[in-house]
CSV table of C-alpha atoms in Angstrom, one decimal:
chain,number,residue,atom,x,y,z
J,18,MET,CA,-4.8,-14.9,23.4
J,19,THR,CA,-7.9,-13.3,23.3
J,20,ASP,CA,-8.0,-9.8,25.3
J,21,ASN,CA,-9.6,-11.0,28.5
J,22,GLN,CA,-6.9,-14.1,28.4
J,23,THR,CA,-4.3,-11.1,28.4
J,24,VAL,CA,-5.9,-9.6,31.4
J,25,GLN,CA,-6.2,-12.8,33.0
J,26,ALA,CA,-2.7,-13.7,32.3
J,27,TYR,CA,-1.2,-10.2,33.6
J,28,THR,CA,-3.3,-10.1,37.0
J,29,GLU,CA,-2.1,-13.8,37.4
J,30,ALA,CA,1.8,-12.6,36.9
J,31,TRP,CA,1.2,-9.1,39.4
J,32,ALA,CA,-0.3,-11.7,41.9
J,33,GLN,CA,2.4,-14.2,41.7
J,34,SER,CA,5.0,-11.4,42.2
J,35,ILE,CA,3.5,-9.6,45.0
J,36,GLU,CA,2.6,-12.4,46.8
J,37,SER,CA,6.0,-13.4,46.3
J,38,ILE,CA,7.3,-10.0,48.0
J,39,SER,CA,4.9,-10.6,51.0
J,40,GLU,CA,6.2,-13.9,51.6
J,41,LEU,CA,9.8,-12.4,51.6
J,42,VAL,CA,9.4,-9.7,53.7
J,43,ALA,CA,7.3,-11.2,56.4
J,44,PRO,CA,9.9,-12.7,58.4
J,45,LEU,CA,11.9,-9.7,58.3
J,46,PRO,CA,13.9,-8.6,61.3
J,47,GLU,CA,13.6,-4.5,62.0
J,48,GLY,CA,16.9,-4.0,60.8
J,49,SER,CA,16.6,-5.9,57.7
J,50,TRP,CA,13.6,-3.2,56.6
J,51,ASN,CA,16.6,-0.4,56.6
J,52,ARG,CA,19.1,-2.4,54.2
J,53,ALA,CA,19.6,-0.1,51.0
J,54,THR,CA,18.4,-1.2,47.6
J,55,GLU,CA,19.7,-0.2,44.1
J,56,CYS,CA,16.7,2.4,43.9
J,57,PRO,CA,18.4,5.6,44.8
J,58,GLY,CA,17.8,7.0,48.3
J,59,TRP,CA,15.3,3.6,49.1
J,60,SER,CA,15.4,1.3,51.6
J,61,VAL,CA,13.7,-2.3,51.6
J,62,ARG,CA,11.1,-0.5,53.5
J,63,ASP,CA,10.5,2.5,51.1
J,64,VAL,CA,10.5,-0.2,48.0
J,65,VAL,CA,7.3,-2.1,49.9
J,66,SER,CA,6.1,1.4,50.9
J,67,HIS,CA,6.0,2.5,46.9
J,68,ILE,CA,4.4,-1.0,46.0
J,69,ILE,CA,1.7,-0.4,49.1
J,70,ALA,CA,0.9,3.6,47.8
J,71,VAL,CA,0.5,2.9,44.1
J,72,GLU,CA,-1.8,0.0,44.7
J,73,SER,CA,-3.5,1.6,47.3
J,74,GLU,CA,-4.1,4.9,44.8
J,75,LEU,CA,-5.5,2.3,42.5
J,76,LEU,CA,-7.8,1.1,44.9
J,77,GLY,CA,-9.2,5.0,45.2
J,78,ASP,CA,-7.8,5.7,48.6
J,79,PRO,CA,-6.5,9.3,49.3
J,80,ARG,CA,-2.8,10.2,49.1
J,81,PRO,CA,-1.5,10.8,52.7
J,82,ILE,CA,-1.2,14.4,54.1
J,83,HIS,CA,2.7,14.9,54.6
J,84,SER,CA,5.3,17.0,54.1
J,85,LEU,CA,8.5,16.0,52.4
J,86,PRO,CA,11.8,16.8,53.8
J,87,ARG,CA,13.9,19.2,51.9
J,88,ASP,CA,17.1,17.2,52.2
J,89,LEU,CA,16.3,14.4,49.8
J,90,ARG,CA,19.2,14.4,47.4
J,91,HIS,CA,17.2,11.5,45.4
J,92,VAL,CA,14.5,13.7,44.7
J,93,THR,CA,15.1,16.1,41.8
J,94,THR,CA,11.9,16.3,40.0
J,95,ASP,CA,7.8,16.6,40.4
J,96,PHE,CA,7.3,13.2,39.8
J,97,ALA,CA,10.0,11.9,42.1
J,98,ARG,CA,8.4,14.5,44.9
J,99,TYR,CA,5.2,12.5,43.9
J,100,VAL,CA,6.2,9.1,44.3
J,101,GLU,CA,8.3,9.6,47.5
J,102,LEU,CA,5.6,11.6,49.4
J,103,PRO,CA,3.9,8.3,50.4
J,104,VAL,CA,6.9,6.3,50.7
J,105,ASP,CA,8.6,9.3,53.3
J,106,LYS,CA,5.2,8.9,55.1
J,107,ARG,CA,5.8,5.3,56.0
J,108,ARG,CA,9.4,5.6,57.3
J,109,CYS,CA,8.5,5.6,61.0
J,110,HIS,CA,6.5,2.4,60.0
J,111,THR,CA,7.4,-0.8,62.3
J,112,ALA,CA,8.1,-4.1,60.5
J,113,LEU,CA,4.6,-5.4,61.9
J,114,GLU,CA,3.0,-2.3,60.2
J,115,MET,CA,4.4,-2.9,57.1
J,116,THR,CA,3.9,-6.6,56.5
J,117,SER,CA,0.3,-5.7,57.8
J,118,GLU,CA,-0.5,-2.9,55.6
J,119,LEU,CA,1.1,-5.1,52.8
J,120,GLU,CA,-1.2,-8.1,53.3
J,121,TYR,CA,-4.4,-6.1,53.7
J,122,THR,CA,-3.7,-4.1,50.3
J,123,ILE,CA,-2.9,-7.7,48.3
J,124,ILE,CA,-6.1,-8.9,49.7
J,125,ARG,CA,-8.3,-5.5,48.7
J,126,ARG,CA,-6.5,-5.2,45.6
J,127,SER,CA,-6.7,-8.6,44.3
J,128,ARG,CA,-10.3,-8.8,45.4
J,129,ALA,CA,-10.9,-5.5,43.3
J,130,LEU,CA,-9.3,-7.1,40.4
J,131,ARG,CA,-11.9,-10.1,40.4
J,132,ASN,CA,-14.8,-8.1,40.5
J,133,ALA,CA,-13.1,-5.3,37.9
J,134,LYS,CA,-15.9,-4.7,35.2
J,135,GLN,CA,-13.5,-2.6,33.0
J,136,THR,CA,-13.0,-4.2,29.5
J,137,PRO,CA,-9.6,-4.6,28.2
J,138,GLN,CA,-9.3,-1.5,26.1
J,139,GLU,CA,-11.3,0.5,28.6
J,140,PRO,CA,-9.0,4.2,29.2
J,141,VAL,CA,-8.0,4.0,32.8
J,142,ARG,CA,-6.2,6.3,34.7
J,143,TRP,CA,-2.5,5.8,35.3
J,144,PRO,CA,-1.7,7.6,38.6
J,145,ALA,CA,1.7,9.0,38.2
J,146,GLY,CA,1.2,12.5,39.5
J,147,PRO,CA,2.4,15.3,36.8
J,148,ASN,CA,2.8,12.2,34.5
J,149,SER,CA,-0.7,10.5,34.9
J,150,ARG,CA,-2.7,9.9,31.8
J,151,ASP,CA,-5.6,7.6,30.6
J,152,VAL,CA,-4.3,4.0,29.4
J,153,PRO,CA,-6.3,0.8,28.2
J,154,TYR,CA,-7.3,-1.4,31.2
J,155,HIS,CA,-4.8,-4.3,30.1
J,156,GLU,CA,-1.8,-1.9,29.9
J,157,LEU,CA,-2.1,-0.6,33.4
J,158,LEU,CA,-2.2,-4.0,34.4
J,159,ARG,CA,0.8,-4.8,32.2
J,160,LEU,CA,2.6,-2.3,33.5
J,161,ARG,CA,1.7,-3.2,37.2
J,162,ALA,CA,2.9,-6.5,36.6
J,163,PHE,CA,6.0,-5.4,35.5
J,164,ASP,CA,6.8,-2.6,38.0
J,165,VAL,CA,6.0,-5.2,41.0
J,166,TRP,CA,8.4,-7.8,39.8
J,167,VAL,CA,11.5,-5.4,39.0
J,168,HIS,CA,10.9,-4.1,42.8
J,169,GLU,CA,10.7,-7.6,43.8
J,170,GLN,CA,14.1,-8.4,42.2
J,171,ASP,CA,15.4,-4.9,43.9
J,172,LEU,CA,14.3,-6.4,47.3
J,173,ARG,CA,15.8,-10.0,46.6
J,174,ARG,CA,19.3,-8.4,45.8
J,175,ALA,CA,19.2,-6.4,48.7
J,176,LEU,CA,18.3,-8.9,51.1
J,177,ASP,CA,20.8,-11.5,49.4
J,178,THR,CA,17.6,-14.0,48.5
J,179,PRO,CA,17.9,-14.7,44.9
J,180,GLY,CA,14.7,-16.4,43.0
J,181,ASN,CA,11.8,-15.6,40.8
J,182,LEU,CA,13.9,-14.6,37.9
J,183,ASP,CA,11.9,-16.4,35.5
J,184,ALA,CA,8.5,-15.9,36.9
J,185,PRO,CA,5.6,-14.9,34.6
J,186,ALA,CA,6.2,-11.4,35.1
J,187,ALA,CA,9.6,-11.7,34.1
J,188,LEU,CA,8.1,-12.3,30.6
J,189,ILE,CA,6.4,-9.3,30.8
J,190,ALA,CA,9.2,-7.1,32.1
J,191,ARG,CA,11.2,-8.6,29.2
J,192,ASP,CA,8.7,-7.3,26.8
J,193,VAL,CA,8.4,-3.9,28.2
J,194,LEU,CA,11.9,-3.1,28.2
J,195,LEU,CA,12.6,-4.6,24.5
J,196,GLU,CA,9.9,-2.1,23.8
J,197,LEU,CA,11.6,1.1,24.7
J,198,LEU,CA,15.2,-0.3,23.8
J,199,PRO,CA,15.3,0.9,20.3
J,200,LYS,CA,14.5,4.6,21.3
J,201,ALA,CA,17.7,3.9,23.6
J,202,VAL,CA,20.1,3.1,21.3
J,203,ALA,CA,18.6,5.5,17.9
J,204,HIS,CA,18.3,8.4,19.8
J,205,ARG,CA,20.0,8.6,23.3
J,206,ALA,CA,22.9,6.7,22.2
J,207,GLY,CA,22.8,8.2,18.9
J,208,ALA,CA,23.4,5.2,16.3
J,209,PRO,CA,23.7,6.1,12.8
J,210,ALA,CA,21.4,5.4,10.2
J,211,GLY,CA,22.1,1.8,9.1
J,212,THR,CA,23.1,0.5,12.3
J,213,ALA,CA,22.3,-3.2,13.7
J,214,LEU,CA,23.1,-4.0,17.3
J,215,VAL,CA,22.6,-7.7,18.2
J,216,LEU,CA,21.2,-8.2,22.1
J,217,ASP,CA,22.0,-12.0,23.1
J,218,VAL,CA,20.7,-12.5,26.3
J,219,THR,CA,21.5,-16.0,28.7
J,220,GLY,CA,20.5,-17.1,31.8
J,221,ARG,CA,16.8,-17.9,33.3
J,222,VAL,CA,15.0,-15.7,30.6
J,223,GLU,CA,16.9,-16.3,27.0
J,224,PHE,CA,16.2,-14.0,23.9
J,225,LEU,CA,18.2,-12.9,20.7
J,226,ARG,CA,16.8,-9.6,19.3
J,227,THR,CA,18.4,-7.4,16.8
J,228,VAL,CA,18.0,-3.2,17.2
J,229,ARG,CA,18.1,-1.6,13.8
J,230,VAL,CA,18.1,1.7,12.7
J,231,ASP,CA,16.6,3.2,9.6
J,232,SER,CA,17.7,5.8,7.1
J,233,THR,CA,15.4,8.4,8.9
J,234,GLY,CA,17.0,7.3,12.1
J,235,ARG,CA,14.0,5.3,13.4
J,236,GLY,CA,14.8,2.4,15.8
J,237,THR,CA,13.2,-1.0,16.1
J,238,VAL,CA,13.9,-4.2,17.3
J,239,ASP,CA,12.6,-7.8,15.7
J,240,GLU,CA,13.8,-11.5,16.3
J,241,SER,CA,15.5,-11.8,13.2
J,242,ILE,CA,19.3,-12.7,13.0
J,243,SER,CA,21.9,-10.1,11.9
J,244,LEU,CA,24.8,-11.9,10.4
J,245,ALA,CA,27.1,-9.1,10.6
J,246,PRO,CA,26.0,-6.5,13.1
J,247,ASP,CA,27.6,-3.4,14.2
J,248,VAL,CA,27.8,-4.2,17.6
J,249,GLN,CA,26.4,-7.5,19.8
J,250,LEU,CA,26.5,-7.6,23.4
J,251,THR,CA,25.9,-10.6,25.1
J,252,MET,CA,25.1,-10.6,28.9
J,253,ASP,CA,22.8,-12.7,31.1
J,254,TRP,CA,19.2,-12.1,32.1
J,255,GLU,CA,19.8,-10.4,35.6
J,256,THR,CA,22.6,-8.1,34.1
J,257,TYR,CA,20.0,-7.2,31.2
J,258,LEU,CA,17.3,-6.1,33.8
J,259,ARG,CA,19.6,-4.2,35.8
J,260,LEU,CA,20.9,-2.3,33.1
J,261,ALA,CA,17.6,-1.3,31.7
J,262,CYS,CA,16.3,-0.5,35.0
J,263,GLY,CA,18.8,2.0,35.7
J,264,ARG,CA,20.4,-0.2,38.5
J,265,GLY,CA,24.1,0.4,37.2
J,266,ARG,CA,26.5,-1.7,35.4
J,267,PRO,CA,26.7,-5.0,37.1
J,268,GLY,CA,28.9,-6.6,34.3
J,269,PRO,CA,29.9,-8.8,32.7
J,270,VAL,CA,29.2,-7.7,29.4
J,271,THR,CA,30.7,-9.2,26.5
J,272,ILE,CA,30.9,-6.4,23.9
J,273,ASP,CA,31.8,-7.5,19.8
J,274,GLY,CA,32.5,-5.0,17.3
J,275,ASP,CA,32.5,-1.2,17.2
J,276,LYS,CA,33.3,-0.5,21.2
J,277,GLU,CA,32.9,3.1,21.0
J,278,LEU,CA,29.5,2.6,19.9
J,279,ALA,CA,28.8,0.0,22.6
J,280,ASP,CA,30.0,2.1,25.1
J,281,ARG,CA,27.5,4.8,24.4
J,282,VAL,CA,24.5,2.6,23.8
J,283,LEU,CA,25.4,0.6,27.3
J,284,SER,CA,25.8,4.7,29.0
J,285,SER,CA,22.1,5.2,27.7
J,286,PHE,CA,20.7,1.7,28.3
J,287,ALA,CA,18.5,2.6,31.0
J,288,VAL,CA,15.1,3.0,30.1
J,289,THR,CA,13.2,3.1,33.3
J,290,ILE,CA,14.1,3.6,36.9
């Protein structure tokens, strides 16, 4: 695809997922908004609040003026405090207030994306508080499609409403997570030089990848097949997603080969939260 086609694909994937979220939460009664999700400390309301907050900041809206409570045990870093502030601000909002703000935010953001003048490679600000940085415009769109879809799945699990596991943004999520996997294997899990780890993922999104650690300790991932890997991990797509996003260890995961190394890798598997 050309750069412009890539931008369009990312935009359409984001739109499909965020509109799916809007449809999912629109009929929810008040009580369902308080259901816990797998995001530490966050309810359904909180996840939707986070999505609204990020899209609003990208639209240039000012951040809310608000003081966080001191007893939020899941807030342990400056970045977590930055993310939590607009979430906590909305904890008193009703279901109607939440759905109305989400719908309005989607309308505004969709219009802004249609009218955007940025080129695919143009640097733009990624709003992340102390972790803010400039990224190419196409990368910002890719990360938004990824983040919104992952949170859609958080909401679906919390509400026991599975679906959209093979959406366009699911393939974006696959690629984002696989790019981060070699570092988890080579550095955090400490896989020795020469290690080959095969990842076999089944289900709605299927793929087979090999992570290799070279003589310098650097990890890479590719689509070639290793016939005698040190470890092979087999799991379904949703299990992979939850593990890689730090949503616990749901299983089942089939381990073949070096079990001690496999356990270290699985303990280091979360590449985002």
